Amino acid sequence: MVSLRPRALLARVPNRGLFCAGAVITLLVIALVIVGMVWMPYEPTAMSADRLQGVSVAHPLGTDKMGRDILSRVMYGSRITLLVALGTMAIGAGLGILVGAVTGYYGGIVDEVVMRVTDGLFAFPSVLLALVFVSLFGSSTLNVMWALGIAFVPSFARVSRSEVIRCKHLDYVKNARLMGVRDVRVIFVHILPNMRGVLLSNLMIGFNNAVLSEAGLSFLGIGSQPPFASLGQMISEAQEVFFIVPSAVLGPGLVIVLMVLGFSLMGEGLRSEEGRMA
Amino acid sequence: MRYVLKKTATMLATLLVVSLLLFVAFQLISGDPATRILGTGATPESLAVLRSELGLDRPLVTRYLSWLLSFAQGDPGVSYVYNQPVATLLATKIPVTLVLAALSFAFMCAMGIPTGIICAKYAGSPVDRIVMVANQVIMATPPFFSGILLSWVLGMGLHLFTPGGYVSYETSVPRFLGYLVVPCLAIALPRAAQLAKLLRGSILEEAGKNYVRTAYSRGNNTSGVLFGHVLKNAFLPALTFLGMSLGTMLAGSLVVERVFGIPGVSSILLASIGNRDYPVILAIVVLIAAVIVVVNLLVDILYKVLDPRIGEE
């Protein structure tokens, strides 16, 4: 029986240094978002006469060209970015696992068609897909979430499909079916729990891609609308004043980098050591 | 040869399906273009006249086919907003975006492949560890952010680059390409880091196989085994990655054009999304899809050349 105490679990992580570094970074970002939900130094949309101020005690990251406090805006913006990324993952993983499991289980022509479609989607960059989606349905945060979510369906569908195909001829699954267990239960209770490990790494990679895609889209002005800016949009607005208030670009930029880096370092720490050339 | 023909047929089918889906989606969602052009105050008669002029009174399939035919001949319709042929609007912009993406692609290969090979050869050494951690940071940095940072360091710090100093390729090709170096670097960096990581991983995986031990036992040194035996096999997964990268480069170009004020497709695409100018959006998206599909075909063929076993079951 594997112990579930944190210390015992950590001992099984191949590269503890990287994993812990990633975990600390992720916790910092989450803390920033959670603190921002309870308390922010200023209202993120409140303008003031103190425009384009540098770093000070009153404004730790300075103010933007409308006199808004950048730290407060970063706190608010990272909340939007995090929410969109989580929503994207929920949609992408939920739909993807469902589609992959059902088509893999039943096979046949539907499977063939769905797999060709997901292959096609796979080659198409998520930002472009989101742009098509937004041009059809309008540019709101919710639409961006759906668009990116659909763009992430193929990667999850592939994983769950291959898992279902691998398991459906195994003895224990055949047994369950002989005992009259319904298909739905076979798929979700007997087969899919096997894919936890792969799913975890897919979720981490997917989350990172979602954060980066959302940042790119909001840099282009798509998604959350002003004055409620998400991180990418803050950078886009601050680019012209970069030389006056560097923190207006560096602040939101660093939060994006840390948000992605935390998860990717954790994922890297979980991978076991590879071989050597000689 | 049969393999190539089969793949080409699949490619054409994919392209047809994609363009049909996009065409129908835009037609269904966009509403009536005639009302859009003439405004809501137009008389039913003038609307009917314009509709038949635009060919909107014909069935959807006929419209799709005629659109497809003229698209193939380089005329993807007329913009609602600018009242100009889409081809004219995009003529100077498409080449800029394509050059930007292609150059970024070249940068990605030039940085990613050697880094991956060197890291694999010296796997576990301090150099490898430092590069791999740096890779994680680079992968986490979105191109628009690194673009701003690069133009700051290279422009203000080292005076190697003039932010905002774009030169059209019609004025001077060398200066046009010179300006694109920094944007391309920004687009290519995260993808190059991914490529290096992927290639390193797949070389190390190959290195554990029996044929590698045989190659060593026949007196080859590490470089001999790596370049003579391992690399060709290890490169196959990287090839798939390269095929998918061009799409990423195009998407990256759209974002980074904005950072550096490069007059590519990005500005008109975003303006058209805002204006719901569907002929322009449709043309750009189908064109990008075509580029991506064709590149993937080339990758499939190259795959076959490198590994003749593929597709022979």
Coordinates of C-alpha atoms in Angstrom, one line a residue:
Chain A
M1 CA 0.0 0.0 0.0
V2 CA 1.4 3.3 -1.0
S3 CA 1.5 5.9 1.7
L4 CA -0.4 9.1 1.0
R5 CA 1.5 11.3 3.4
P6 CA 3.0 14.3 1.7
R7 CA 6.5 13.4 2.7
A8 CA 6.2 9.9 1.4
L9 CA 4.7 11.1 -1.8
L10 CA 7.5 13.6 -2.3
A11 CA 10.1 10.9 -1.8
R12 CA 8.8 9.2 -5.0
V13 CA 9.3 12.4 -7.1
P14 CA 12.3 11.8 -9.4
N15 CA 13.6 15.3 -9.4
R16 CA 12.6 16.9 -6.1
G17 CA 14.5 20.2 -6.6
L18 CA 12.7 21.1 -9.8
F19 CA 9.3 19.9 -8.5
C20 CA 9.6 22.0 -5.3
A21 CA 10.7 25.1 -7.2
G22 CA 7.7 24.7 -9.5
A23 CA 5.4 24.2 -6.6
V24 CA 6.6 27.3 -4.8
I25 CA 6.2 29.4 -7.9
T26 CA 2.7 28.1 -8.5
L27 CA 1.7 28.7 -4.9
L28 CA 3.0 32.3 -5.1
V29 CA 0.9 32.9 -8.2
I30 CA -2.2 31.3 -6.6
A31 CA -1.6 33.4 -3.5
L32 CA -1.5 36.6 -5.7
V33 CA -4.8 35.7 -7.2
I34 CA -6.5 34.7 -3.9
V35 CA -5.2 37.8 -2.0
G36 CA -6.5 39.8 -5.0
M37 CA -10.0 38.3 -4.5
V38 CA -10.1 39.5 -0.8
W39 CA -8.0 42.6 -0.9
M40 CA -6.3 44.9 -3.5
P41 CA -4.3 48.0 -2.8
Y42 CA -6.7 50.1 -5.0
E43 CA -9.7 49.5 -7.2
P44 CA -8.1 48.1 -10.5
T45 CA -10.3 50.4 -12.6
A46 CA -10.0 53.5 -10.4
M47 CA -8.2 56.3 -12.3
S48 CA -6.2 59.0 -10.5
A49 CA -4.1 62.1 -11.3
D50 CA -0.9 60.2 -10.5
R51 CA -0.2 59.0 -14.0
L52 CA 2.8 57.0 -15.2
Q53 CA 4.5 56.9 -11.8
G54 CA 7.4 54.6 -11.2
V55 CA 7.9 52.1 -8.5
S56 CA 7.0 53.6 -5.0
V57 CA 5.7 52.5 -1.6
A58 CA 2.2 53.8 -2.5
H59 CA 2.3 52.0 -5.9
P60 CA 4.7 49.0 -5.7
L61 CA 4.5 48.5 -9.5
G62 CA 3.8 52.1 -10.4
T63 CA 0.7 53.5 -12.2
D64 CA -0.4 53.3 -15.9
K65 CA -1.2 56.2 -18.2
M66 CA -4.6 56.6 -16.6
G67 CA -3.2 56.7 -13.1
R68 CA -4.5 53.2 -12.3
D69 CA -2.4 51.1 -9.8
I70 CA -0.6 48.4 -11.8
L71 CA -0.2 46.0 -8.9
S72 CA -4.0 45.9 -8.4
R73 CA -4.5 45.5 -12.1
V74 CA -2.0 42.7 -12.2
M75 CA -3.9 41.0 -9.3
Y76 CA -7.2 41.3 -11.2
G77 CA -5.7 40.4 -14.6
S78 CA -4.1 37.2 -13.3
R79 CA -7.5 36.2 -11.9
I80 CA -9.0 36.5 -15.4
T81 CA -6.1 34.7 -17.1
L82 CA -6.2 31.9 -14.5
L83 CA -10.0 31.5 -14.8
V84 CA -9.9 31.4 -18.6
A85 CA -7.1 28.8 -18.5
L86 CA -9.0 26.6 -15.9
G87 CA -12.2 27.0 -17.9
T88 CA -10.4 26.1 -21.1
M89 CA -9.0 23.0 -19.4
A90 CA -12.4 22.0 -18.1
I91 CA -14.0 22.2 -21.5
G92 CA -11.1 20.7 -23.4
A93 CA -10.5 17.8 -21.0
G94 CA -14.2 17.2 -20.4
L95 CA -15.2 17.1 -24.1
G96 CA -12.0 15.5 -25.2
I97 CA -12.1 12.6 -22.8
L98 CA -15.8 12.0 -23.6
V99 CA -15.3 12.1 -27.4
G100 CA -12.1 10.0 -27.3
A101 CA -13.6 7.4 -24.9
V102 CA -16.9 6.9 -26.9
T103 CA -15.3 6.8 -30.3
G104 CA -12.5 4.5 -29.1
Y105 CA -15.0 2.2 -27.4
Y106 CA -17.4 1.8 -30.3
G107 CA -14.9 2.2 -33.1
G108 CA -16.3 2.0 -36.7
I109 CA -16.9 4.8 -39.2
V110 CA -17.8 7.4 -36.5
D111 CA -14.4 6.8 -34.9
E112 CA -12.7 7.2 -38.2
V113 CA -14.4 10.5 -39.1
V114 CA -14.0 12.0 -35.6
M115 CA -10.3 11.1 -35.6
R116 CA -9.7 12.7 -39.0
V117 CA -11.5 15.9 -37.8
T118 CA -9.4 16.0 -34.6
D119 CA -6.2 15.4 -36.7
G120 CA -7.2 18.4 -38.8
L121 CA -7.9 20.5 -35.7
F122 CA -4.6 19.4 -34.2
A123 CA -2.5 21.0 -36.9
F124 CA -4.4 24.3 -36.7
P125 CA -2.9 26.6 -34.0
S126 CA -5.3 27.3 -31.1
V127 CA -4.9 31.1 -31.5
L128 CA -6.1 31.0 -35.1
L129 CA -9.0 28.7 -34.2
A130 CA -10.0 31.1 -31.4
L131 CA -9.8 34.0 -33.9
V132 CA -12.3 32.2 -36.2
F133 CA -14.6 31.4 -33.3
V134 CA -14.5 35.0 -32.0
S135 CA -15.2 36.4 -35.4
L136 CA -18.3 34.2 -35.6
F137 CA -19.6 34.6 -32.1
G138 CA -18.2 37.8 -30.8
S139 CA -15.2 38.7 -28.6
S140 CA -16.1 37.9 -25.0
T141 CA -14.2 36.2 -22.2
L142 CA -16.6 33.3 -22.3
N143 CA -16.2 32.9 -26.1
V144 CA -12.4 32.8 -25.7
M145 CA -12.8 30.1 -23.1
W146 CA -15.0 28.0 -25.4
A147 CA -12.8 28.6 -28.4
L148 CA -9.6 27.6 -26.7
G149 CA -11.4 24.7 -25.0
I150 CA -12.5 23.3 -28.3
A151 CA -8.9 23.8 -29.6
F152 CA -7.7 21.6 -26.8
V153 CA -10.2 18.8 -27.4
P154 CA -8.0 16.8 -29.9
S155 CA -5.1 16.3 -27.5
F156 CA -7.3 14.9 -24.7
A157 CA -9.4 12.9 -27.2
R158 CA -6.3 11.1 -28.4
V159 CA -5.2 10.2 -25.0
S160 CA -8.5 8.8 -23.8
R161 CA -9.1 7.0 -27.1
S162 CA -5.8 5.2 -27.0
E163 CA -6.4 4.2 -23.4
V164 CA -9.9 2.9 -24.1
I165 CA -8.6 0.9 -27.1
R166 CA -5.7 -0.5 -25.1
C167 CA -8.0 -1.7 -22.3
K168 CA -11.2 -2.8 -24.0
H169 CA -9.8 -6.2 -24.8
L170 CA -8.2 -6.9 -21.4
D171 CA -9.6 -9.7 -19.4
Y172 CA -11.0 -7.6 -16.5
V173 CA -13.0 -5.4 -18.9
K174 CA -14.3 -8.5 -20.8
N175 CA -15.3 -9.9 -17.4
A176 CA -17.1 -6.8 -16.4
R177 CA -19.0 -6.8 -19.7
L178 CA -19.9 -10.5 -19.3
M179 CA -21.3 -9.7 -15.9
G180 CA -23.7 -7.3 -17.7
V181 CA -22.1 -4.0 -16.6
R182 CA -23.4 -1.2 -18.8
D183 CA -21.1 0.4 -21.4
V184 CA -21.1 3.8 -19.7
R185 CA -19.9 2.2 -16.4
V186 CA -17.3 0.1 -18.2
I187 CA -15.8 3.2 -19.9
F188 CA -15.9 5.6 -16.9
V189 CA -15.5 3.3 -13.9
H190 CA -13.4 0.4 -15.3
I191 CA -11.2 1.9 -18.1
L192 CA -10.7 5.6 -17.7
P193 CA -9.2 5.7 -14.2
N194 CA -6.2 4.1 -15.8
M195 CA -5.3 7.3 -17.6
R196 CA -4.8 9.4 -14.5
G197 CA -1.0 9.6 -15.0
V198 CA -1.1 10.6 -18.6
L199 CA -4.1 12.9 -17.9
L200 CA -2.1 14.8 -15.3
S201 CA 0.8 15.6 -17.6
N202 CA -1.6 16.5 -20.4
L203 CA -3.5 18.8 -18.1
M204 CA -0.3 20.5 -17.1
I205 CA 0.9 21.0 -20.6
G206 CA -2.6 22.1 -21.7
F207 CA -2.9 24.5 -18.8
N208 CA 0.3 26.2 -19.9
N209 CA -0.7 26.4 -23.5
A210 CA -4.1 27.8 -22.4
V211 CA -2.4 30.6 -20.4
L212 CA 0.0 31.4 -23.3
S213 CA -2.9 31.4 -25.9
E214 CA -5.1 33.5 -23.7
A215 CA -2.3 36.0 -23.1
G216 CA -1.6 36.2 -26.9
L217 CA -5.3 36.7 -27.7
S218 CA -5.8 39.4 -25.0
F219 CA -2.6 41.1 -26.3
L220 CA -4.5 41.3 -29.6
G221 CA -7.4 42.9 -27.7
I222 CA -9.6 39.8 -27.8
G223 CA -11.4 38.5 -24.7
S224 CA -11.9 40.5 -21.6
Q225 CA -12.7 44.0 -22.5
P226 CA -11.3 47.3 -21.0
P227 CA -11.3 48.6 -18.4
F228 CA -11.2 45.0 -17.0
A229 CA -8.0 44.1 -18.6
S230 CA -6.4 40.7 -18.5
L231 CA -2.6 40.4 -18.5
G232 CA -1.9 40.4 -22.2
Q233 CA -4.0 43.4 -22.7
M234 CA -2.1 45.3 -20.0
I235 CA 1.1 44.6 -21.7
S236 CA -0.3 45.8 -25.0
E237 CA -1.5 49.0 -23.5
A238 CA 1.8 49.6 -21.6
Q239 CA 4.1 48.9 -24.5
E240 CA 4.3 52.5 -25.6
V241 CA 5.2 53.7 -22.1
F242 CA 7.7 50.9 -21.5
F243 CA 10.6 53.4 -21.2
I244 CA 8.8 55.5 -18.7
V245 CA 7.3 52.8 -16.5
P246 CA 9.0 49.5 -17.2
S247 CA 7.1 47.8 -14.4
A248 CA 3.9 48.3 -16.4
V249 CA 5.2 45.7 -18.9
L250 CA 7.4 43.7 -16.6
G251 CA 4.8 43.2 -13.9
P252 CA 2.1 41.4 -16.0
G253 CA 4.7 39.8 -18.1
L254 CA 6.5 38.2 -15.2
V255 CA 3.2 36.9 -13.8
I256 CA 2.4 35.1 -17.1
V257 CA 5.9 33.6 -17.2
L258 CA 5.7 32.4 -13.5
M259 CA 2.2 31.0 -14.0
V260 CA 3.5 28.8 -16.9
L261 CA 6.9 28.1 -15.4
G262 CA 5.5 26.8 -12.1
F263 CA 3.5 24.1 -13.8
S264 CA 6.2 23.2 -16.3
L265 CA 8.9 22.8 -13.6
M266 CA 6.5 20.6 -11.6
G267 CA 5.9 18.5 -14.6
E268 CA 9.6 18.3 -15.4
G269 CA 10.3 17.2 -11.8
L270 CA 7.8 14.4 -12.1
R271 CA 9.5 12.9 -15.2
S272 CA 12.1 10.3 -14.4
E273 CA 15.7 10.6 -15.4
E274 CA 16.5 9.6 -19.0
G275 CA 19.5 7.7 -20.3
R276 CA 22.9 9.0 -21.5
M277 CA 24.7 8.9 -24.8
A278 CA 27.6 6.8 -23.6
Chain B
M1 CA 4.7 7.1 -55.3
R2 CA 1.3 5.7 -54.4
Y3 CA 2.0 7.0 -50.9
V4 CA 2.5 10.5 -52.2
L5 CA -0.6 10.4 -54.3
K6 CA -2.7 9.1 -51.4
K7 CA -1.4 11.8 -49.1
T8 CA -2.0 14.5 -51.7
A9 CA -5.6 13.3 -52.2
T10 CA -6.1 13.4 -48.4
M11 CA -4.6 16.9 -48.3
L12 CA -7.0 18.2 -51.0
A13 CA -10.0 16.6 -49.3
T14 CA -9.0 18.2 -46.0
L15 CA -8.6 21.5 -47.6
L16 CA -12.0 21.2 -49.3
V17 CA -13.8 20.2 -46.1
V18 CA -12.1 23.0 -44.1
S19 CA -13.0 25.7 -46.6
L20 CA -16.6 24.3 -47.0
L21 CA -17.1 24.4 -43.2
L22 CA -15.6 27.9 -42.9
F23 CA -17.6 29.1 -45.8
V24 CA -20.9 27.7 -44.5
A25 CA -20.2 28.9 -41.0
F26 CA -19.5 32.5 -42.1
Q27 CA -22.6 32.4 -44.4
L28 CA -24.9 31.2 -41.7
I29 CA -23.7 33.5 -38.9
S30 CA -22.9 36.6 -40.9
G31 CA -26.5 37.4 -41.8
D32 CA -27.4 39.1 -45.0
P33 CA -24.5 40.9 -46.7
A34 CA -26.8 43.1 -48.8
T35 CA -28.4 44.6 -45.7
R36 CA -25.0 45.1 -44.2
I37 CA -23.7 47.0 -47.3
L38 CA -26.8 49.1 -48.0
G39 CA -27.9 49.6 -44.3
T40 CA -31.2 48.8 -42.7
G41 CA -33.0 51.7 -44.4
A42 CA -32.6 50.2 -47.9
T43 CA -35.7 49.4 -50.0
P44 CA -36.6 45.7 -50.7
E45 CA -36.1 46.3 -54.4
S46 CA -32.5 47.6 -54.1
L47 CA -31.7 44.8 -51.7
A48 CA -33.0 42.3 -54.2
V49 CA -30.9 43.8 -57.0
L50 CA -27.7 43.8 -54.9
R51 CA -28.4 40.3 -53.8
S52 CA -28.6 39.0 -57.3
E53 CA -25.5 41.1 -58.2
L54 CA -23.6 39.4 -55.3
G55 CA -25.1 36.0 -56.3
L56 CA -26.8 35.6 -53.0
D57 CA -30.1 34.4 -54.6
R58 CA -28.3 31.2 -55.6
P59 CA -28.2 28.0 -53.4
L60 CA -25.4 27.7 -50.9
V61 CA -23.6 24.9 -52.7
T62 CA -23.4 26.9 -55.9
R63 CA -22.1 29.9 -54.1
Y64 CA -19.5 27.8 -52.4
L65 CA -18.3 26.3 -55.7
S66 CA -18.1 29.7 -57.4
W67 CA -16.3 31.2 -54.4
L68 CA -13.9 28.2 -54.5
L69 CA -13.2 28.6 -58.2
S70 CA -12.5 32.3 -58.0
F71 CA -10.4 31.8 -54.8
A72 CA -8.3 29.2 -56.6
Q73 CA -7.8 31.9 -59.3
G74 CA -6.7 34.4 -56.8
D75 CA -9.9 36.4 -56.3
P76 CA -11.5 35.7 -52.9
G77 CA -14.3 38.2 -53.3
V78 CA -14.9 41.8 -52.3
S79 CA -14.6 43.3 -48.8
Y80 CA -17.9 44.6 -47.3
V81 CA -16.2 47.4 -45.5
Y82 CA -13.5 48.7 -47.8
N83 CA -15.4 48.0 -51.0
Q84 CA -12.3 46.7 -52.6
P85 CA -11.3 43.2 -53.9
V86 CA -9.9 41.2 -51.0
A87 CA -7.0 40.3 -53.2
T88 CA -6.0 44.0 -53.5
L89 CA -6.3 44.5 -49.8
L90 CA -4.1 41.6 -48.9
A91 CA -1.6 41.7 -51.8
T92 CA 1.1 43.6 -49.9
K93 CA 0.3 42.1 -46.5
I94 CA 0.4 38.3 -47.1
P95 CA 4.0 38.2 -48.3
V96 CA 5.1 40.1 -45.2
T97 CA 3.4 37.6 -42.8
L98 CA 4.6 34.6 -44.8
V99 CA 8.2 35.8 -44.8
L100 CA 8.0 36.5 -41.1
A101 CA 6.7 33.0 -40.4
A102 CA 9.2 31.3 -42.7
L103 CA 12.2 33.2 -41.3
S104 CA 11.0 32.4 -37.8
F105 CA 10.8 28.7 -38.8
A106 CA 14.4 28.8 -40.1
F107 CA 15.5 30.5 -36.8
M108 CA 13.7 27.9 -34.8
C109 CA 15.6 25.1 -36.6
A110 CA 18.9 26.9 -36.5
M111 CA 18.6 27.3 -32.7
G112 CA 16.7 24.3 -31.6
I113 CA 18.4 21.4 -33.5
P114 CA 22.0 22.1 -32.5
T115 CA 21.0 22.8 -28.9
G116 CA 19.1 19.6 -28.7
I117 CA 22.0 17.5 -30.2
I118 CA 24.6 19.2 -27.9
C119 CA 22.4 18.7 -24.8
A120 CA 21.8 15.1 -25.7
K121 CA 25.5 14.4 -26.3
Y122 CA 26.5 16.0 -23.0
A123 CA 23.4 14.8 -21.1
G124 CA 23.7 15.2 -17.4
S125 CA 26.6 17.7 -17.6
P126 CA 26.3 21.1 -16.0
V127 CA 25.9 22.7 -19.5
D128 CA 23.0 20.4 -20.2
R129 CA 21.3 21.1 -16.9
I130 CA 21.6 24.9 -17.3
V131 CA 20.3 24.9 -20.8
M132 CA 17.4 22.7 -19.9
V133 CA 16.3 25.0 -17.0
A134 CA 16.8 28.0 -19.3
N135 CA 14.6 26.2 -21.8
Q136 CA 11.8 26.0 -19.3
V137 CA 12.0 29.8 -18.7
I138 CA 12.1 30.5 -22.5
M139 CA 9.1 28.2 -23.1
A140 CA 7.1 30.0 -20.5
T141 CA 7.7 33.4 -22.1
P142 CA 5.1 34.5 -24.7
P143 CA 6.6 35.9 -27.9
F144 CA 5.1 39.3 -27.5
F145 CA 6.7 39.7 -24.0
S146 CA 10.1 38.5 -25.2
G147 CA 9.7 40.7 -28.2
I148 CA 9.4 43.8 -26.1
L149 CA 12.3 42.7 -23.8
L150 CA 14.5 41.9 -26.9
S151 CA 13.8 45.2 -28.5
W152 CA 14.6 46.9 -25.3
V153 CA 17.9 45.1 -24.8
L154 CA 19.0 45.1 -28.4
G155 CA 17.6 48.5 -29.3
M156 CA 18.2 50.7 -26.3
G157 CA 21.0 48.8 -24.7
L158 CA 23.1 47.7 -27.6
H159 CA 21.8 50.0 -30.3
L160 CA 21.6 47.0 -32.8
F161 CA 18.0 47.6 -33.6
T162 CA 15.6 50.5 -34.1
P163 CA 12.1 49.6 -32.6
G164 CA 9.5 50.9 -35.0
G165 CA 12.0 51.3 -37.8
Y166 CA 10.2 49.0 -40.3
V167 CA 11.3 49.2 -43.9
S168 CA 9.1 47.9 -46.6
Y169 CA 10.5 45.1 -48.8
E170 CA 9.6 47.3 -51.8
T171 CA 12.1 49.9 -50.5
S172 CA 15.0 47.7 -49.6
V173 CA 14.9 43.9 -49.2
P174 CA 18.1 43.7 -47.0
R175 CA 16.8 46.4 -44.6
F176 CA 13.4 44.7 -44.5
L177 CA 14.9 41.4 -43.6
G178 CA 17.2 43.2 -41.1
Y179 CA 14.2 44.6 -39.3
L180 CA 12.6 41.2 -39.1
V181 CA 15.5 39.5 -37.3
V182 CA 14.4 40.5 -33.8
P183 CA 10.7 39.8 -34.3
C184 CA 11.6 36.4 -35.8
L185 CA 13.8 35.7 -32.8
A186 CA 10.9 36.4 -30.5
I187 CA 8.6 34.1 -32.4
A188 CA 11.1 31.4 -32.7
L189 CA 12.6 31.3 -29.2
P190 CA 9.8 29.3 -27.3
R191 CA 9.4 26.9 -30.1
A192 CA 13.2 26.4 -30.5
A193 CA 13.3 25.6 -26.8
Q194 CA 10.6 23.0 -27.2
L195 CA 12.3 21.5 -30.3
A196 CA 15.6 21.2 -28.4
K197 CA 13.9 19.5 -25.5
L198 CA 12.1 17.1 -27.8
L199 CA 15.1 16.3 -29.9
R200 CA 17.3 15.7 -26.8
G201 CA 14.6 13.4 -25.3
S202 CA 14.2 11.4 -28.5
I203 CA 18.0 11.0 -29.0
L204 CA 18.4 9.8 -25.4
E205 CA 15.6 7.3 -25.9
E206 CA 17.2 6.0 -29.1
A207 CA 20.5 5.8 -27.3
G208 CA 19.2 3.0 -25.1
K209 CA 18.5 0.7 -28.0
N210 CA 20.4 -2.4 -29.0
Y211 CA 21.7 -1.1 -32.4
V212 CA 23.4 1.7 -30.5
R213 CA 25.3 -0.8 -28.3
T214 CA 26.3 -2.7 -31.5
A215 CA 27.5 0.5 -33.1
Y216 CA 29.7 1.3 -30.1
S217 CA 31.0 -2.3 -30.0
R218 CA 32.2 -1.8 -33.6
G219 CA 34.6 0.9 -32.4
N220 CA 32.6 4.0 -33.1
N221 CA 33.0 7.0 -30.7
T222 CA 30.1 8.9 -29.3
S223 CA 30.0 11.4 -32.2
G224 CA 30.2 8.6 -34.8
V225 CA 27.2 6.8 -33.2
L226 CA 25.3 10.0 -32.7
F227 CA 25.6 11.4 -36.2
G228 CA 26.0 8.1 -38.1
H229 CA 23.3 6.1 -36.5
V230 CA 21.1 7.7 -33.8
L231 CA 20.2 11.0 -35.3
K232 CA 18.4 9.8 -38.3
N233 CA 16.0 7.8 -36.2
A234 CA 15.7 10.3 -33.4
F235 CA 14.8 13.0 -35.9
L236 CA 11.5 11.5 -36.9
P237 CA 9.5 12.7 -33.9
A238 CA 11.1 16.1 -34.3
L239 CA 9.8 16.1 -37.9
T240 CA 6.2 15.9 -36.8
F241 CA 6.9 18.7 -34.5
L242 CA 8.3 20.8 -37.3
G243 CA 5.2 20.2 -39.4
M244 CA 3.0 21.5 -36.6
S245 CA 5.3 24.4 -35.9
L246 CA 4.6 26.4 -39.1
G247 CA 1.0 27.0 -37.9
T248 CA 2.4 28.2 -34.6
M249 CA 4.8 30.5 -36.4
L250 CA 1.9 32.0 -38.4
A251 CA -0.1 32.5 -35.2
G252 CA 2.9 33.9 -33.5
S253 CA 3.5 36.3 -36.4
L254 CA 0.0 37.7 -36.0
V255 CA 0.7 38.6 -32.4
V256 CA 4.3 39.8 -32.9
E257 CA 3.5 42.0 -35.9
R258 CA 1.6 44.1 -33.5
V259 CA 4.5 44.4 -31.1
F260 CA 6.9 45.6 -33.8
G261 CA 4.5 47.6 -36.0
I262 CA 4.9 45.3 -39.0
P263 CA 2.2 45.8 -41.6
G264 CA 1.3 42.1 -42.2
V265 CA -2.0 40.4 -42.1
S266 CA -2.5 40.9 -38.4
S267 CA -3.9 44.4 -38.4
I268 CA -6.4 43.8 -41.3
L269 CA -7.5 40.5 -39.8
L270 CA -8.2 42.1 -36.4
A271 CA -10.0 45.1 -38.0
S272 CA -12.1 42.7 -40.1
I273 CA -13.0 40.6 -37.1
G274 CA -14.1 43.9 -35.4
N275 CA -16.1 45.0 -38.5
R276 CA -17.4 41.5 -39.2
D277 CA -16.0 41.8 -42.7
Y278 CA -16.4 38.1 -43.5
P279 CA -14.9 37.9 -47.0
V280 CA -11.6 39.2 -45.7
I281 CA -11.6 36.9 -42.6
L282 CA -12.5 33.9 -44.7
A283 CA -9.8 34.6 -47.3
I284 CA -7.1 35.0 -44.7
V285 CA -8.1 31.9 -42.7
V286 CA -8.5 29.6 -45.7
L287 CA -5.1 30.8 -47.0
I288 CA -3.4 30.1 -43.7
A289 CA -5.1 26.7 -43.5
A290 CA -3.9 26.0 -47.0
V291 CA -0.3 26.8 -46.1
I292 CA -0.5 24.6 -43.0
V293 CA -2.0 21.7 -44.9
V294 CA 0.5 21.9 -47.7
V295 CA 3.4 22.0 -45.2
N296 CA 2.1 19.0 -43.5
L297 CA 1.9 17.1 -46.8
L298 CA 5.6 18.0 -47.4
V299 CA 6.4 16.7 -43.9
D300 CA 4.6 13.4 -44.6
I301 CA 6.6 13.0 -47.8
L302 CA 9.9 13.8 -46.0
Y303 CA 8.9 11.3 -43.3
K304 CA 8.6 8.6 -45.9
V305 CA 11.9 9.5 -47.4
L306 CA 13.6 9.2 -44.0
D307 CA 11.8 6.1 -43.0
P308 CA 10.6 4.1 -46.0
R309 CA 8.8 1.6 -43.7
I310 CA 6.0 4.0 -43.2
G311 CA 2.7 3.4 -44.9
E312 CA 3.5 -0.1 -46.1
E313 CA 1.2 -2.3 -44.1

